[in-house]
Short mmCIF file of C-alpha atoms and ligand atoms in Angstrom, two decimals:
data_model
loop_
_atom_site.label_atom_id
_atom_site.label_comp_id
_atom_site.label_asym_id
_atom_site.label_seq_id
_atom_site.Cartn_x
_atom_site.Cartn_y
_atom_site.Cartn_z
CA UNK A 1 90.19 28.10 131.70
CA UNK A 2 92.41 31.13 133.15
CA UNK A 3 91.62 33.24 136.44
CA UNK A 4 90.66 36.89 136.47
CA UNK A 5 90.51 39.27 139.58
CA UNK A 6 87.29 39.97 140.63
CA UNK A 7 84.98 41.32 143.08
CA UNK A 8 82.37 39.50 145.48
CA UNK A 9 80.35 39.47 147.92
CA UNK A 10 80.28 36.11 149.64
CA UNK A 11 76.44 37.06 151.56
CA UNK A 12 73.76 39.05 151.29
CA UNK A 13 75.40 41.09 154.60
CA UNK A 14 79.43 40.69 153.67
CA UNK A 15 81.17 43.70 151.69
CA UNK A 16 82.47 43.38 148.40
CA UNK A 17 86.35 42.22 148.50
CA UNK A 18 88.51 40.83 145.87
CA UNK A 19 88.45 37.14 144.77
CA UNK A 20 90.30 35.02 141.89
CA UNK A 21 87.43 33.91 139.20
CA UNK A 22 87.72 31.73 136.10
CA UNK A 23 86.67 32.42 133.00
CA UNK A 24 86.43 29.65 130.16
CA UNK A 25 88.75 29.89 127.15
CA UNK A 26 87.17 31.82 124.12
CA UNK A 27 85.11 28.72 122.13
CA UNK A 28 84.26 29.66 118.63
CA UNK A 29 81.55 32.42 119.13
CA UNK A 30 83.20 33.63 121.94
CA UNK A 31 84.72 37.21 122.27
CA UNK A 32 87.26 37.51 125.05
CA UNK A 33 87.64 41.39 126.25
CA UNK A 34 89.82 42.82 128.88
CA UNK A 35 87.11 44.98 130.77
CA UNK A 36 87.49 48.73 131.12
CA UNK A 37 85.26 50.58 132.66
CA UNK A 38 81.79 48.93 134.42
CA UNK A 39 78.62 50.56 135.89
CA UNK A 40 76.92 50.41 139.16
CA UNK A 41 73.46 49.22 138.93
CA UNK A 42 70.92 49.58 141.64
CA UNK A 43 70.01 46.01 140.85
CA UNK A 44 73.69 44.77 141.32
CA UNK A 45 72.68 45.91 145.05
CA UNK A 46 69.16 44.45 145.20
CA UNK A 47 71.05 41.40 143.57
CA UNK A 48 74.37 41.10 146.41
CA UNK A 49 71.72 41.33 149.06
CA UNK A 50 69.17 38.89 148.27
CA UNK A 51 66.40 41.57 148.26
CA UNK A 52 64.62 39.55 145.00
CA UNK A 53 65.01 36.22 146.60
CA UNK A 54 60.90 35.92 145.42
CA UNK A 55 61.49 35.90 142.15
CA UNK A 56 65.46 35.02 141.81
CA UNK A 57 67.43 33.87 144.95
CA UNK A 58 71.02 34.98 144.74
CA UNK A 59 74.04 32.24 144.33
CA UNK A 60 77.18 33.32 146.02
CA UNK A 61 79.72 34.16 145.87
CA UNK A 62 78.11 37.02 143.52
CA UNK A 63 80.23 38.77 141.10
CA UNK A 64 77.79 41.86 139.94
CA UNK A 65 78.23 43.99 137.28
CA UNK A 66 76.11 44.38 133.98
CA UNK A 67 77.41 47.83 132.27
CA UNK A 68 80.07 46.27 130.87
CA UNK A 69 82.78 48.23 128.50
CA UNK A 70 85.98 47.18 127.15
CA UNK A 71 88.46 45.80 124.72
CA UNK A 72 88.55 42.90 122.63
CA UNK A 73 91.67 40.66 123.58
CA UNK A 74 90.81 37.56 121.87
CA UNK A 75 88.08 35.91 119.53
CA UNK A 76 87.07 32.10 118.65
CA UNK A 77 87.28 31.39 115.07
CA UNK A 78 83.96 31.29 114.13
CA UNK A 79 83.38 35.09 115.79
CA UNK A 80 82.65 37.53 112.16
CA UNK A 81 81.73 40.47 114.22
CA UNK A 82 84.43 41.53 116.07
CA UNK A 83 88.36 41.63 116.27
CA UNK A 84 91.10 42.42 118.39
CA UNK A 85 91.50 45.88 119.56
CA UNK A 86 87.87 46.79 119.31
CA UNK A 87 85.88 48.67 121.87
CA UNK A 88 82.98 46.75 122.71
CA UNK A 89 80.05 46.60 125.44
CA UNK A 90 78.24 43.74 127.30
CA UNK A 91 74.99 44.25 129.00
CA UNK A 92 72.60 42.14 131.11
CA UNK A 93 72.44 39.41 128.95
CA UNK A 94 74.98 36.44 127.59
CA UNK A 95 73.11 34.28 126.03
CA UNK A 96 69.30 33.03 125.33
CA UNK A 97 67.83 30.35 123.08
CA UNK A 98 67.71 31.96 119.43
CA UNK A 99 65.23 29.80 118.26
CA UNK A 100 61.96 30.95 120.50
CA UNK A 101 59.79 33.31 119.29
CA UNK A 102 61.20 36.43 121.47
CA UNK A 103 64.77 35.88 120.24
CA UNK A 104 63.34 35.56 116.66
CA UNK A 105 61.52 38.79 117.40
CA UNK A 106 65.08 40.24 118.75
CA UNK A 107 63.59 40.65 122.33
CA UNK A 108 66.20 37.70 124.28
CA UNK A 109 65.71 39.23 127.62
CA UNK A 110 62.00 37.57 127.49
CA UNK A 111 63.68 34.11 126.19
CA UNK A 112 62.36 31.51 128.62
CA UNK A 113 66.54 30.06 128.82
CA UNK A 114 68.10 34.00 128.74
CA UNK A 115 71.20 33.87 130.51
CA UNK A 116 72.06 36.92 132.66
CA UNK A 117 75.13 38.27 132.87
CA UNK A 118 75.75 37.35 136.33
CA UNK A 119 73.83 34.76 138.90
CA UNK A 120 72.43 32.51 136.62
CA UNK A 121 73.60 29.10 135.65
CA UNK A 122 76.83 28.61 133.52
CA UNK A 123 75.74 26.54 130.71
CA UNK A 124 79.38 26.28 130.42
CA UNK A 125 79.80 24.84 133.61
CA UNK A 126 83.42 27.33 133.94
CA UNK A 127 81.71 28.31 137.40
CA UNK A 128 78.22 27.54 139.48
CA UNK A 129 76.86 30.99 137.98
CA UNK A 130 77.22 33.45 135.93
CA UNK A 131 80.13 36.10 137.15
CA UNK A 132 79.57 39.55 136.28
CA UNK A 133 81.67 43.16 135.22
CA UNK A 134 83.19 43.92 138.29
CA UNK A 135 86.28 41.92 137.26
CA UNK A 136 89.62 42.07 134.45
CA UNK A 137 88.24 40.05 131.94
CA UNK A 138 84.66 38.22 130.38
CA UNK A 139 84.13 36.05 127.60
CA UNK A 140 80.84 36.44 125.81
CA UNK A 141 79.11 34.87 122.90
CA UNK A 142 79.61 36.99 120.11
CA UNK A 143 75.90 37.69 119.85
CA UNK A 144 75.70 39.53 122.89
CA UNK A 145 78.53 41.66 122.05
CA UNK A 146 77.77 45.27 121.11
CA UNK A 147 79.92 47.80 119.20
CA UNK A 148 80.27 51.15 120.88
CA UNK A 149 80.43 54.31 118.75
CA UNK A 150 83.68 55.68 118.57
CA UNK A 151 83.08 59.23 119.41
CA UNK A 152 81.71 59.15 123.04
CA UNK A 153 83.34 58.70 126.31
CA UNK A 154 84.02 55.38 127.35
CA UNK A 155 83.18 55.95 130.99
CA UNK A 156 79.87 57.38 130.18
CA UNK A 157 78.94 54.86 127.73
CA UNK A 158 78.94 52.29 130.22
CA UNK A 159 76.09 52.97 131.75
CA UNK A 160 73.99 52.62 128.50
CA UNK A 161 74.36 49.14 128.38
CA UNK A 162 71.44 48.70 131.11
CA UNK A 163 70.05 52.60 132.33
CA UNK A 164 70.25 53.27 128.80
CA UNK A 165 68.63 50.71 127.22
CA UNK A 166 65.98 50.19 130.35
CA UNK A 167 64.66 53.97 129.94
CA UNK A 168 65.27 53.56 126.00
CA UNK A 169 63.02 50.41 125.24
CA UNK A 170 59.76 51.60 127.12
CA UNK A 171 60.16 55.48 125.93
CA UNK A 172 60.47 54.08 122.48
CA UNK A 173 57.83 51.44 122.78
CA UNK A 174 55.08 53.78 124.20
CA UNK A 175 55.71 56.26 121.00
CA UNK A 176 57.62 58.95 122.60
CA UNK A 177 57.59 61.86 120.50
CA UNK A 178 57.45 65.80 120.18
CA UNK A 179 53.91 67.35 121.49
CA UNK A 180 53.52 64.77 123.96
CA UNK A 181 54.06 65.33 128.20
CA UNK A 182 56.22 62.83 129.72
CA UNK A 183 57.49 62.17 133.61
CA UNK A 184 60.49 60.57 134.26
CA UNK A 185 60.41 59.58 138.74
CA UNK A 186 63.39 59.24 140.46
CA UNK A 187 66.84 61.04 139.29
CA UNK A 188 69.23 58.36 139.45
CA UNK A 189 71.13 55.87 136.78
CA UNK A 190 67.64 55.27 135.05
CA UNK A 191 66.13 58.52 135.51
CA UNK A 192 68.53 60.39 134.41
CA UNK A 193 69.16 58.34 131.32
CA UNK A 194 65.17 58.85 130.79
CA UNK A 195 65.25 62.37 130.98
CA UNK A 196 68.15 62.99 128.25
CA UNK A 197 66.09 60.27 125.93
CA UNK A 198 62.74 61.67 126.65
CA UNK A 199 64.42 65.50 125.44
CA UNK A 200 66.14 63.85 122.52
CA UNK A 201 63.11 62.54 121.35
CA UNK A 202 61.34 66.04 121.61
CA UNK A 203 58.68 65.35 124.35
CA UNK A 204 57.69 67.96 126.95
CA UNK A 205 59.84 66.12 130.29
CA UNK A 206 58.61 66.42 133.90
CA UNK A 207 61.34 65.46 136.22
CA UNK A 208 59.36 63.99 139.36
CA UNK A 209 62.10 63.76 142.89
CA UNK A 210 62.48 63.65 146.16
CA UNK A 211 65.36 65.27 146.81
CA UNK A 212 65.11 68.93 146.05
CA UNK A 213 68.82 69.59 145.40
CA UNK A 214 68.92 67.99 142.35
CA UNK A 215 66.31 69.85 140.68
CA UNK A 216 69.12 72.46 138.87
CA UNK A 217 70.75 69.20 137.40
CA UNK A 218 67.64 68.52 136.22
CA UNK A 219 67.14 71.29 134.09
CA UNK A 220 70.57 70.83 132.57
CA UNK A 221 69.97 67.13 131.80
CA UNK A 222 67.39 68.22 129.71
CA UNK A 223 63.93 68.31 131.75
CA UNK A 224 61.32 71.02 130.84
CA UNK A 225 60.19 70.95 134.56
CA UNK A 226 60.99 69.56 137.94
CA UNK A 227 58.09 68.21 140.79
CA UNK A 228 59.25 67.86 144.09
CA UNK A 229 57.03 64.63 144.68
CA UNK A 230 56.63 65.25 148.50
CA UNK A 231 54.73 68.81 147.37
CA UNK A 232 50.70 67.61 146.87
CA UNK A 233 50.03 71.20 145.44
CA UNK A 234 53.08 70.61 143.08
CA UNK A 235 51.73 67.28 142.07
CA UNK A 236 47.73 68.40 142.04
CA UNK A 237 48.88 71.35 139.24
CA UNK A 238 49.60 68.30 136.61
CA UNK A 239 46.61 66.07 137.51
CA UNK A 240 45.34 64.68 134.11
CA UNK A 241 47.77 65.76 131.90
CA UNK A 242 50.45 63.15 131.33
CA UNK A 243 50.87 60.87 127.60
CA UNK A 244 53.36 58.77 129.63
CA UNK A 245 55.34 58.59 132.82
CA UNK A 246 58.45 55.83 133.45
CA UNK A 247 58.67 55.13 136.95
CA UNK A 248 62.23 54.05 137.63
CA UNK A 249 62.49 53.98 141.62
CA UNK A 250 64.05 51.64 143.71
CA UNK A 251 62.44 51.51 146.95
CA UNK A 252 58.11 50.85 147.58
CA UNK A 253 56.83 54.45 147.19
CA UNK A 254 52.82 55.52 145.96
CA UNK A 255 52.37 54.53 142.37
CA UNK A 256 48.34 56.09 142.96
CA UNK A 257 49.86 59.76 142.92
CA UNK A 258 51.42 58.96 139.98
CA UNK A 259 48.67 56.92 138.08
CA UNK A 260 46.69 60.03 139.00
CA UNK A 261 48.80 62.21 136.32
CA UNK A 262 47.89 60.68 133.41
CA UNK A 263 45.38 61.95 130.46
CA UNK A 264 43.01 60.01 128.98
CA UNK A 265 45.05 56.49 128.03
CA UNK A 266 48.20 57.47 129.23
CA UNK A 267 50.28 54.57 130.61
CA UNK A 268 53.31 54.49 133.41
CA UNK A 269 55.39 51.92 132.72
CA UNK A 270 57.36 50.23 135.72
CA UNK A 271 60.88 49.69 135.14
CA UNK A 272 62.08 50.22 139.18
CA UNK A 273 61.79 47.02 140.85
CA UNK A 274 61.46 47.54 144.38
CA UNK A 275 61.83 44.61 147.00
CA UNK A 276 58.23 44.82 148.32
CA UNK A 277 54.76 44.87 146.30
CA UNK A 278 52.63 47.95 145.88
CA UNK A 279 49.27 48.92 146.11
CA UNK A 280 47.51 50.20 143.49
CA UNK A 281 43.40 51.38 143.97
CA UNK A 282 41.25 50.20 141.50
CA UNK A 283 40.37 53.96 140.90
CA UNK A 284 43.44 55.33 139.49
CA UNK A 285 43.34 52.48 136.40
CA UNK A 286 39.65 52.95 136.12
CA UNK A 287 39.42 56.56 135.70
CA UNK A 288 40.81 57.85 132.58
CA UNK A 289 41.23 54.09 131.13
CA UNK A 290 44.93 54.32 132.34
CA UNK A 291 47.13 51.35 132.35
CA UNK A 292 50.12 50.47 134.31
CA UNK A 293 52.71 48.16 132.71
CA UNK A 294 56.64 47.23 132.74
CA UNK A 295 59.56 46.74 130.73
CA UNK A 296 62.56 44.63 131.26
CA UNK A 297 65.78 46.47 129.79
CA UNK A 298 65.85 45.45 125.48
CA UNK A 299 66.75 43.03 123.05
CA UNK A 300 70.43 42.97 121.35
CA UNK A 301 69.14 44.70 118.13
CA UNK A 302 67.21 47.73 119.87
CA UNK A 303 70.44 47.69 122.65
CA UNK A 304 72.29 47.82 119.40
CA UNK A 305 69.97 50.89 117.79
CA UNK A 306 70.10 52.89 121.49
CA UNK A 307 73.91 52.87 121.03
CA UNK A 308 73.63 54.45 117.59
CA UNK A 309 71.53 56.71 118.54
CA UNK A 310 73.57 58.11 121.04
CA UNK A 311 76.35 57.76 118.85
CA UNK A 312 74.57 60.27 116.34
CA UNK A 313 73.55 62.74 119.49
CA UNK A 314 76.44 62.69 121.89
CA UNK A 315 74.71 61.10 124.61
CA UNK A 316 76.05 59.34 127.16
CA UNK A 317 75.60 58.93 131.29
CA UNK A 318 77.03 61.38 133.79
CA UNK A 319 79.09 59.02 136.29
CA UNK A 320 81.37 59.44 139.02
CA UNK A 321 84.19 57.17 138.61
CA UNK A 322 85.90 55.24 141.62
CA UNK A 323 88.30 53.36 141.98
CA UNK A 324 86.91 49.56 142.78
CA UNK A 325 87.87 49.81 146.31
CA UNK A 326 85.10 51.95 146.37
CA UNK A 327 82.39 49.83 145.83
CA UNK A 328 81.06 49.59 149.22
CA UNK A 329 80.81 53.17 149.25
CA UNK A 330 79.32 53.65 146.64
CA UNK A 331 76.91 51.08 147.38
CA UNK A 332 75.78 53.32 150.84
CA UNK A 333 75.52 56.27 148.76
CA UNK A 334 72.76 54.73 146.39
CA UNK A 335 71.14 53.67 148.88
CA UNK A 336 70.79 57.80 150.10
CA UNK A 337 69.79 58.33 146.62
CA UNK A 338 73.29 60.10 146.82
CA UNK A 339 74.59 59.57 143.23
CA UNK A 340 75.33 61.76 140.17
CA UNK A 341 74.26 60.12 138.24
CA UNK A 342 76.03 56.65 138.02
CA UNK A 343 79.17 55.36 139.43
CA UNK A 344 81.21 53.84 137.01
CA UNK A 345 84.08 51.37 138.49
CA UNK A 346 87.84 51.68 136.61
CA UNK A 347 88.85 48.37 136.38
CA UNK A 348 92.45 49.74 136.14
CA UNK A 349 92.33 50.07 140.04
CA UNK A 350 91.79 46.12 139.85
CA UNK A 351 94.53 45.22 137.61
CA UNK A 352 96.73 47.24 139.46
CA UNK A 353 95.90 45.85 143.17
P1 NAP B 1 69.33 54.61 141.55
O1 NAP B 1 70.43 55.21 140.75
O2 NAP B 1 69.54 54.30 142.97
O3 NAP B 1 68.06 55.58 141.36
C1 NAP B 1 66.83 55.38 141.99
C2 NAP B 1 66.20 56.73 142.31
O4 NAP B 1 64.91 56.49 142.85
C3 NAP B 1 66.93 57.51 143.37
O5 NAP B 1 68.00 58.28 142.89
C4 NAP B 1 65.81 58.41 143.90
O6 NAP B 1 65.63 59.52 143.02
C5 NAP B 1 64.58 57.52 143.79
N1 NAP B 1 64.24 56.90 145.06
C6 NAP B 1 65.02 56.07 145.82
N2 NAP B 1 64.38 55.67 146.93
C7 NAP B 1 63.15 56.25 146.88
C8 NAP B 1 62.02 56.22 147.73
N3 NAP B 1 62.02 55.52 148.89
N4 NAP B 1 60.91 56.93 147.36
C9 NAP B 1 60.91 57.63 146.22
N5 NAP B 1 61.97 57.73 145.38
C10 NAP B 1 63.06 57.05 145.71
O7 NAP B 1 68.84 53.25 140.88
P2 NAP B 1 68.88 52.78 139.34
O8 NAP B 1 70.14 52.06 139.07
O9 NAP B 1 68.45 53.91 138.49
O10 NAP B 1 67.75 51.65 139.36
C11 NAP B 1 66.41 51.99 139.68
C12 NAP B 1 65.57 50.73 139.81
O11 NAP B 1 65.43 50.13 138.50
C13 NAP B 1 66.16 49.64 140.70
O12 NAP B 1 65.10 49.02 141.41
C14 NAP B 1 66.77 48.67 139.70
O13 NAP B 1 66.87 47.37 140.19
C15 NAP B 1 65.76 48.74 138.59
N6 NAP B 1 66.24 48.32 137.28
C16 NAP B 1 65.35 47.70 136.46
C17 NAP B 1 65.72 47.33 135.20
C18 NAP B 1 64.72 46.72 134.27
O14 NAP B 1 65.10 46.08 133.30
N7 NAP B 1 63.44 46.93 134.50
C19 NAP B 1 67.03 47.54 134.75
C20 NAP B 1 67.92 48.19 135.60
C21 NAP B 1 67.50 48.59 136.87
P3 NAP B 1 65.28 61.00 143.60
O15 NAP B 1 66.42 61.35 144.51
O16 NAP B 1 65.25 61.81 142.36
O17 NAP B 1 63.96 60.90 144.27
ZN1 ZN B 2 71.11 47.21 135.60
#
């Protein structure tokens, strides 16, 4: 075992601060990397406080962070994959069964034993939980390592290793293509990621906010059109004419208006995961046949393909980066929906405190 700086949050109502964490040795899967840059997920805030206790109560301290990028300091000796030097990522996952039917399929975040990347048990018993990004160093099994194309910007990439593979899974799995109308809600880490897939792909994207402002950054991200959701006659103009909409807000908000888009068929998949339920009328399934389903980020392999792909088209997140001190901040700020479009922490500012 060695000790890494970190940072915590000892409650669901203290700040962020540094901490000392250990990390086990690399065993022989393992791939030990000396972490670069990581990504601020909205659910690394639902996460530090509490706000899924329903379905996972948080173990703290918590040390968050699942948009993991970095360099490869060590490696066990059974690790084939990778070597010293390279530039890898880590996502939301560390390990999962391999032998159940999902990991066969290559889907491990729906393994019954999938480990996240922070707050759930250790299997290696180096710590309580899991301890996340927001730290110097990680070692991961090598099977949840992922290679990271060489030509994009390491800050941006960051961010693909959960908003891009979240928005890229469903948008893939519904059969995005040209011809078809798609709605991306909420511009933030997801959304934003959704929009630049959803263009890639060649679909017709609707850009559905609530913040006006953002609407020109919109346009340049790649949407087709922008809704201001709060405007009904806005919203009324593209009644019944959505193939698919990916609803990636964070707080309880009317999935009805919404539902209420879609054609004949068309499906909105969830991937926000607000605190509190929502309603949904029986109506706004029924008419149209329309269905209403979710998606949990990917599997290694498609996290893997997502990568490629925006390998081969020069995607990658827009991010402010701060300095870890930051966090906090930047914490508030998402909260305001007050982010463009993902803050990215530079774990230099760690080493060097
Ligand atoms: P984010 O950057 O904070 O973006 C959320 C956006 O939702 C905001 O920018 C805002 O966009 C909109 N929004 C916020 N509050 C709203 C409200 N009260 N009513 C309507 N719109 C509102 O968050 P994120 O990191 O993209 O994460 C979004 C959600 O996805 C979180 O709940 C997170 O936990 C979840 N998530 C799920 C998965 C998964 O696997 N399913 C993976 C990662 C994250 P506008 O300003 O444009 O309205
Ligand atoms: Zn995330």
């Amino acid at each position: 075992m060695y000790n890494t700086k970190a940072y915590a949050a000892a409650s669901a109502t203290s700040p962020l601060a540094a901490i000392a964490i250990a990390r086990r040795d690399p065993t022989a899967h393992d791939v030990q990397i000396d972490i670069l840059f990581c990504g601020i997920c909205h659910s690394d805030v639902h996460a530090v406080r509490n706000e899924w206790s329903d379905f996972m109560s948080t173990t703290y301290p918590i040390v968050p962070g699942h948009e993991i990028v970095g360099r490869v300091t060590a490696v066990g000796e059974a690790v084939t994959k990778y070597q010293s030097g390279d530039l890898v990522g880590v996502g939301c996952m560390v390990d999962a069964d391999g032998t159940c039917p999902q990991c066969q399929a290559g889907l491990e975040q729906f393994c019954r034993s999938v480990i996240f990347t922070y707050n759930s048990p250790d299997q290696h018993q180096t710590a309580p939980v899991t301890y996340g990004g927001y730290a110097n160093s990680v070692v991961v099994d090598e099977r949840f390592v992922l290679r990271v194309p060489s030509n994009l910007e390491l800050a941006g990439v960051a961010p693909l290793l959960c908003a891009g593979i979240t928005t890229y899974s469903p948008i893939r799995h519904h059969g995005v293509k040209p011809g078809q109308k798609v709605g991306i809600v909420g511009l933030g880490g997801l959304g934003h990621m959704g929009v630049k897939f959803a263009h890639a792909l060649g679909a017709h994207t609707v850009v559905f906010t609530t913040s006006p402002h953002k609407t020109e950054d919109a346009l340049r991200l790649g949407a087709d059109e922008v809704v201001v959701s709060c405007n009904a006659n806005e919203m009324q103009k593209h009644a019944g004419s959505f193939d698919f909409i990916l609803d990636t807000v964070s707080a309880k908000h009317d999935i009805n208006a919404y539902l209420n888009l879609l054609r004949l068929d068309g499906n909105i998949t969830l991937v926000g995961a607000p605190e509190k339920p929502m309603e949904i009328a029986a109506f706004s399934l029924l008419m149209g046949r329309r269905s209403l389903s979710g998606s949990l980020i990917g599997g290694i392999p498609e996290t893997q393909e997502m990568l490629d792909f925006c390998g081969e088209h020069n995607i990658t997140a827009d991010v402010e980066v701060i300095p870890i001190q930051k966090v906090n901040e930047a914490y508030d700020r998402l909260l305001k929906s007050d982010v463009k479009y993902r803050f990215v922490i530079d774990l230099a500012t760690l080493k060097a405190a």
